[in-house]
mmCIF file with all atom_site columns, C-alpha atoms in Angstrom:
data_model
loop_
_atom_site.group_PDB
_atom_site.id
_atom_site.type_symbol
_atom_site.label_atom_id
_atom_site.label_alt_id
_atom_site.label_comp_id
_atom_site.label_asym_id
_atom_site.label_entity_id
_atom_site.label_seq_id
_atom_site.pdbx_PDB_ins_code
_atom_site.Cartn_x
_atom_site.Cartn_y
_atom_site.Cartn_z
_atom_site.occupancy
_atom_site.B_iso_or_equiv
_atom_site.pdbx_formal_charge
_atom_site.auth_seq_id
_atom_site.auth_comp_id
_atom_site.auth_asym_id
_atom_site.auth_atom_id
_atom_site.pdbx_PDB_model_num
ATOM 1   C CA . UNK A 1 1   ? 0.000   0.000   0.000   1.00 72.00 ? 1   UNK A CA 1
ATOM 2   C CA . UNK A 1 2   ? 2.516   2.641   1.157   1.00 75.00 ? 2   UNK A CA 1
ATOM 3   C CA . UNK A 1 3   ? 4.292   2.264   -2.675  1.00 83.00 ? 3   UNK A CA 1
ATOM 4   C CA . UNK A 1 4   ? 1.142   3.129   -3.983  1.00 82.00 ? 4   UNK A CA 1
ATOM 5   C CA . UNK A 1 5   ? 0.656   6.057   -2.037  1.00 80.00 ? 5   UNK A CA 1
ATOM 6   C CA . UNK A 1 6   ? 4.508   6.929   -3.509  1.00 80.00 ? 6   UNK A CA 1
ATOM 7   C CA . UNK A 1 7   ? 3.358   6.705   -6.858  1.00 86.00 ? 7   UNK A CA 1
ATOM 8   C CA . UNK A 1 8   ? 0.242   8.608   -6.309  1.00 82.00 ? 8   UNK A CA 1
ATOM 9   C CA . UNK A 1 9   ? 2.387   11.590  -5.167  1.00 79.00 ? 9   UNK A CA 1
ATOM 10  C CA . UNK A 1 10  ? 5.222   11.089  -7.946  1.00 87.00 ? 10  UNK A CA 1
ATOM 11  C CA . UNK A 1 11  ? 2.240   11.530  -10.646 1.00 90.00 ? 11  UNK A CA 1
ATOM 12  C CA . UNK A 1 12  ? 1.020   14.619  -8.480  1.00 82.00 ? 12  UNK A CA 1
ATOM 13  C CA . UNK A 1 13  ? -1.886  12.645  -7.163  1.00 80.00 ? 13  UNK A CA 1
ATOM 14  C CA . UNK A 1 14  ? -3.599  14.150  -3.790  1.00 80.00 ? 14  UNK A CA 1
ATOM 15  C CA . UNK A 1 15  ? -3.729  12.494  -0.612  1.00 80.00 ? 15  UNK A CA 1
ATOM 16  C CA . UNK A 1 16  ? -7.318  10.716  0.185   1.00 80.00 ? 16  UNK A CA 1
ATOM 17  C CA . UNK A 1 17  ? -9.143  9.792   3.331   1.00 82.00 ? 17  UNK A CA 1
ATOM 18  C CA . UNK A 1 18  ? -8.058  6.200   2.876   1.00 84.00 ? 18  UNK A CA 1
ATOM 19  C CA . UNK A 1 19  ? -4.660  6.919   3.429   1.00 86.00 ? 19  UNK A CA 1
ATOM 20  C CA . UNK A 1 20  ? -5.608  9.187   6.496   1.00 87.00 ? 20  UNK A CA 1
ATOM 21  C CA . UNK A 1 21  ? -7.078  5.408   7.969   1.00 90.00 ? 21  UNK A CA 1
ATOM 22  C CA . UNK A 1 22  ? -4.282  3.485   6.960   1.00 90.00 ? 22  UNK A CA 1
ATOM 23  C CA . UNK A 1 23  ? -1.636  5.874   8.516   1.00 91.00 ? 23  UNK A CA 1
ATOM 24  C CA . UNK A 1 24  ? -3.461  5.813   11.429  1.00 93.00 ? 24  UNK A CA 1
ATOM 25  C CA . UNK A 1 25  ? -3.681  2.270   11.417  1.00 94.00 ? 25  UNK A CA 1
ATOM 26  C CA . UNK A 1 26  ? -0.434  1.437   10.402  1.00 93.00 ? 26  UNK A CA 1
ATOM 27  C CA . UNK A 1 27  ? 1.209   3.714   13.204  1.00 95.00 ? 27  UNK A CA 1
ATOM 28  C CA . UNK A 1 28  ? -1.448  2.180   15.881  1.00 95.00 ? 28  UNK A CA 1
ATOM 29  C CA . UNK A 1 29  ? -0.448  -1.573  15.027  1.00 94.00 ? 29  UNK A CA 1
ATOM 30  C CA . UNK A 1 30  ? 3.395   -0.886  14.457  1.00 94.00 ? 30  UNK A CA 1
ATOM 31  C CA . UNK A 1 31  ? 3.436   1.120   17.947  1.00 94.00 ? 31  UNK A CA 1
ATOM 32  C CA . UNK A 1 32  ? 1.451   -2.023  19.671  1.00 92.00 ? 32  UNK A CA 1
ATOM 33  C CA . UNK A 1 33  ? 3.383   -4.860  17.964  1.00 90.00 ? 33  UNK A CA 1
ATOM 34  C CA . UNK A 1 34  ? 6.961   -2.945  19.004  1.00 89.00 ? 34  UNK A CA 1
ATOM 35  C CA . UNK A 1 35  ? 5.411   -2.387  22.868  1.00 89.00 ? 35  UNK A CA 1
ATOM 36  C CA . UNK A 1 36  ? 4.628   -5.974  22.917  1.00 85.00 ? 36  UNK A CA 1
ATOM 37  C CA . UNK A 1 37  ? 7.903   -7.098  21.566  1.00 83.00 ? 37  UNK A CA 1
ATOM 38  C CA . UNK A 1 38  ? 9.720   -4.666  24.005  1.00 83.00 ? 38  UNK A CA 1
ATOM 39  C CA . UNK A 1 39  ? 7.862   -6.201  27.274  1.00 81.00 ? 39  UNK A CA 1
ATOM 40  C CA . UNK A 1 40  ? 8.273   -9.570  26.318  1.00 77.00 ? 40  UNK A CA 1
ATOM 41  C CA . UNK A 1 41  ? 11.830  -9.494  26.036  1.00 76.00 ? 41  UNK A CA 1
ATOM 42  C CA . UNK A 1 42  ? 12.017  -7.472  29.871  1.00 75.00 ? 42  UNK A CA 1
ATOM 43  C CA . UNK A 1 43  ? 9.971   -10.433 30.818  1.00 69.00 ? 43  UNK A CA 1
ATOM 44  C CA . UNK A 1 44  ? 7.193   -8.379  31.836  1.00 65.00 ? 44  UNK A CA 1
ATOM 45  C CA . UNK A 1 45  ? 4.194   -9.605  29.801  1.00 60.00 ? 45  UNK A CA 1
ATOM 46  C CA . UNK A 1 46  ? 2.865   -12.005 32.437  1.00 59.00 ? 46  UNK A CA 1
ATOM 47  C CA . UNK A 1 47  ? 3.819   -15.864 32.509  1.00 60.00 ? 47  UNK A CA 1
ATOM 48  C CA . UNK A 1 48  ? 6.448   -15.895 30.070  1.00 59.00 ? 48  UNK A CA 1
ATOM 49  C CA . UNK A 1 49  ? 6.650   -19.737 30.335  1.00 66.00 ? 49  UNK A CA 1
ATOM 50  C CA . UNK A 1 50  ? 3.349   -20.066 29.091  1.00 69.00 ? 50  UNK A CA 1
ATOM 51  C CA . UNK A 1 51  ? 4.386   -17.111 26.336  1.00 65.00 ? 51  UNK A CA 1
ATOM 52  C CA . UNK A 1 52  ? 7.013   -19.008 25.627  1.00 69.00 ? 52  UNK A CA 1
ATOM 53  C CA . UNK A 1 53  ? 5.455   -22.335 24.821  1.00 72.00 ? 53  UNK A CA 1
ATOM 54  C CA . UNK A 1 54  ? 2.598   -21.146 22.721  1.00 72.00 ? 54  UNK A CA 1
ATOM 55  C CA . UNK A 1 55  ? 5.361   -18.932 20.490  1.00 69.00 ? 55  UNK A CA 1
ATOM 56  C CA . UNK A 1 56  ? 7.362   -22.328 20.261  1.00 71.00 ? 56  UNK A CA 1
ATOM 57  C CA . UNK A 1 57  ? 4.617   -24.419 18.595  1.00 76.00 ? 57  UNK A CA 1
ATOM 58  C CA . UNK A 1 58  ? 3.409   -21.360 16.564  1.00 72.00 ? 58  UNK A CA 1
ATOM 59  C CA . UNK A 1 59  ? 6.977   -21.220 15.330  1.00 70.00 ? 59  UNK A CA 1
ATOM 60  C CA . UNK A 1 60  ? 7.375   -25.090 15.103  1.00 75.00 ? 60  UNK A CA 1
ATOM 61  C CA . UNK A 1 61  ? 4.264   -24.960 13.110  1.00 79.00 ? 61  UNK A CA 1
ATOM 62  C CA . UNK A 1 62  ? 5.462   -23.062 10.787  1.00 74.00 ? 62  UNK A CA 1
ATOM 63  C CA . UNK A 1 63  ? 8.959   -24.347 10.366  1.00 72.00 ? 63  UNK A CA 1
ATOM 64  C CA . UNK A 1 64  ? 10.311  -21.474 11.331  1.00 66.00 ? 64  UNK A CA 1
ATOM 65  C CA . UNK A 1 65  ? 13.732  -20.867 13.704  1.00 63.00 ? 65  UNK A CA 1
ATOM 66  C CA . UNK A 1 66  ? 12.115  -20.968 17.729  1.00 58.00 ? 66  UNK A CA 1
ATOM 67  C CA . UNK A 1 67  ? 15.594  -19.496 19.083  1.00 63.00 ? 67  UNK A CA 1
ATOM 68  C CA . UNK A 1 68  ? 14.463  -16.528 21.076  1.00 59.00 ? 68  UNK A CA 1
ATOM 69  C CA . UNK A 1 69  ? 16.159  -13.137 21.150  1.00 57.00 ? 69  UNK A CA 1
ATOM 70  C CA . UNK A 1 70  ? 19.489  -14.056 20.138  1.00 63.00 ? 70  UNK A CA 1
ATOM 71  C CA . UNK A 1 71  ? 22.047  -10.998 21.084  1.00 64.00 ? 71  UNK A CA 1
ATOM 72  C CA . UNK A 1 72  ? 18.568  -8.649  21.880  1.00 75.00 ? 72  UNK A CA 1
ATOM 73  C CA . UNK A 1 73  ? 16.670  -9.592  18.528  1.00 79.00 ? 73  UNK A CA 1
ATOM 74  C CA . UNK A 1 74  ? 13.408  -9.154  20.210  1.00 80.00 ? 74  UNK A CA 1
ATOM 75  C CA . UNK A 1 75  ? 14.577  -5.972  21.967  1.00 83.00 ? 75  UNK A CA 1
ATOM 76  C CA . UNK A 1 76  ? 15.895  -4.302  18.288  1.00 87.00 ? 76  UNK A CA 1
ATOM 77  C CA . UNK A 1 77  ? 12.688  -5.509  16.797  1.00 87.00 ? 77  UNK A CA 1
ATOM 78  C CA . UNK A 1 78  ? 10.173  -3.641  19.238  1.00 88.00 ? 78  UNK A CA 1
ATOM 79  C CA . UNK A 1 79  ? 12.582  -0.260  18.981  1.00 92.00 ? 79  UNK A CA 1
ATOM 80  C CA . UNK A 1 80  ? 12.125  -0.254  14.899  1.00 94.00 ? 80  UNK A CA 1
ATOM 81  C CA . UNK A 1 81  ? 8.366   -0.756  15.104  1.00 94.00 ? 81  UNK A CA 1
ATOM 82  C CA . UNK A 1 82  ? 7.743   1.379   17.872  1.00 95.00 ? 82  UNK A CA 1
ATOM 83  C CA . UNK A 1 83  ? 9.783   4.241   15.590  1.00 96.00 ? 83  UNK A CA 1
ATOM 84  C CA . UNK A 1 84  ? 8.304   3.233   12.232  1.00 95.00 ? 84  UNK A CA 1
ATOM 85  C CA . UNK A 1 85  ? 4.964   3.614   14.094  1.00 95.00 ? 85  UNK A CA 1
ATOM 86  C CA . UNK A 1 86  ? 5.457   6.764   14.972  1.00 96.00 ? 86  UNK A CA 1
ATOM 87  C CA . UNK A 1 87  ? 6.970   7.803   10.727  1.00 94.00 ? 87  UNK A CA 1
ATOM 88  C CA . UNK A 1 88  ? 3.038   6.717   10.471  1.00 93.00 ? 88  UNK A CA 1
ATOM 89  C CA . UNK A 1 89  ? 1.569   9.082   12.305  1.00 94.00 ? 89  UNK A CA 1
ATOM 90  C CA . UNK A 1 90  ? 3.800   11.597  11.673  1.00 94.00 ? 90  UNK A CA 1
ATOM 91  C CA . UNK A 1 91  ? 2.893   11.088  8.317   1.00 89.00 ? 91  UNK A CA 1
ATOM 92  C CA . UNK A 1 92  ? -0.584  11.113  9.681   1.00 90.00 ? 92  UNK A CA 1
ATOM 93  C CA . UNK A 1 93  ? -0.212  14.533  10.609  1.00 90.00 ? 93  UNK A CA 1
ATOM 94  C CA . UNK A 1 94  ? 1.198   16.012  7.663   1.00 88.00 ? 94  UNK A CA 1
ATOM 95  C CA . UNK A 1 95  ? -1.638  14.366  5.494   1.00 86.00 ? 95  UNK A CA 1
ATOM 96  C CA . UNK A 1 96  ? -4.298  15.932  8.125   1.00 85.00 ? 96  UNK A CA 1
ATOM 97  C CA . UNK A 1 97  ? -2.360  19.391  7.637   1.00 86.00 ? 97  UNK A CA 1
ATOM 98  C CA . UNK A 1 98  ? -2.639  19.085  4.102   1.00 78.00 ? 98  UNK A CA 1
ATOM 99  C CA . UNK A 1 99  ? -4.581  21.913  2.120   1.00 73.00 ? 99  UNK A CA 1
ATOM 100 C CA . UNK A 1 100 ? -6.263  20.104  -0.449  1.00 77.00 ? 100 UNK A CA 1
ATOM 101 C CA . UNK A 1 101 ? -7.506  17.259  1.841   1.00 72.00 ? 101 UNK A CA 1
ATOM 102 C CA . UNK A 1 102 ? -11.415 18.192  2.404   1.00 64.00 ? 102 UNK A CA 1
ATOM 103 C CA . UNK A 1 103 ? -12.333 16.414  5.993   1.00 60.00 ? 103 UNK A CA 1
ATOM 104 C CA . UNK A 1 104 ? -15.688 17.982  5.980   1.00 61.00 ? 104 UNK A CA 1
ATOM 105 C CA . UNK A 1 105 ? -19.216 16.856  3.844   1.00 58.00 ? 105 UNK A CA 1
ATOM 106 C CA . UNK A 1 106 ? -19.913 20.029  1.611   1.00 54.00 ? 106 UNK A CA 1
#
C-alpha cells in the first residue's frame, strides 16, 4: 500500500481519506506490535513460560527458527516498530495538515 501512495504523489496525485485510515492504522499496530515485543523481552508480559510455549509451537508450526532473542533480537525488533509507528503518524499529521484534503461533507 505505502508504494502506492509513492506513486500517487510522484504523478502529483492528492492524498485521500483512505490513506488518512491506513496511517493511522499502520502507526497504531506498528506502535502495539513494538510495545509488545519490548515487554516480552524485559519479561514483563505475564507468565512468560506459558508465552514461551505457545510462540514455540506457533513457530514449530510453521517451520520457522524458535531461538528466542538471540544478542537482543526481540529488543531491536520492538525499537524499529515502535519508531516506524510513529513515521506513520507523523505522516498522519502532515496528510491531516494538508490543504487540499477536504475532511468535511460540503
Amino acid at each position: 500500500v505505502v508504494p502506492a501512495v509513492l506513486v500517487t504523489y510522484c504523478v502529483g496525485g492528492d492524498p485521500s481519506h483512505v490513506e488518512l485510515l491506513l496511517n493511522c492504522l499502520g502507526g497504531v499496530m506498528f506502535c502495539a506490535l513494538g510495545s509488545v515485543a519490548v515487554l516480552f523481552d524485559q519479561g514483563s508480559l505475564g507468565d512468560k513460560k506459558n508465552m514461551e510455549k505457545l510462540l514455540t509451537s506457533v513457530l514449530e508450526n510453521l517451520g520457522a527458527s524458535t531461538s528466542f532473542n538471540e544478542g537482543g533480537t526481540l529488543l531491536a525488533v520492538g525499537i524499529l516498530s515502535i519508531l516506524a509507528g510513529f513515521v506513520f503518524l507523523a505522516d498522519l499529521g502532515f496528510i491531516a495538515n494538508h490543504p487540499k484534503l477536504c475532511l468535511r461533507n460540503k
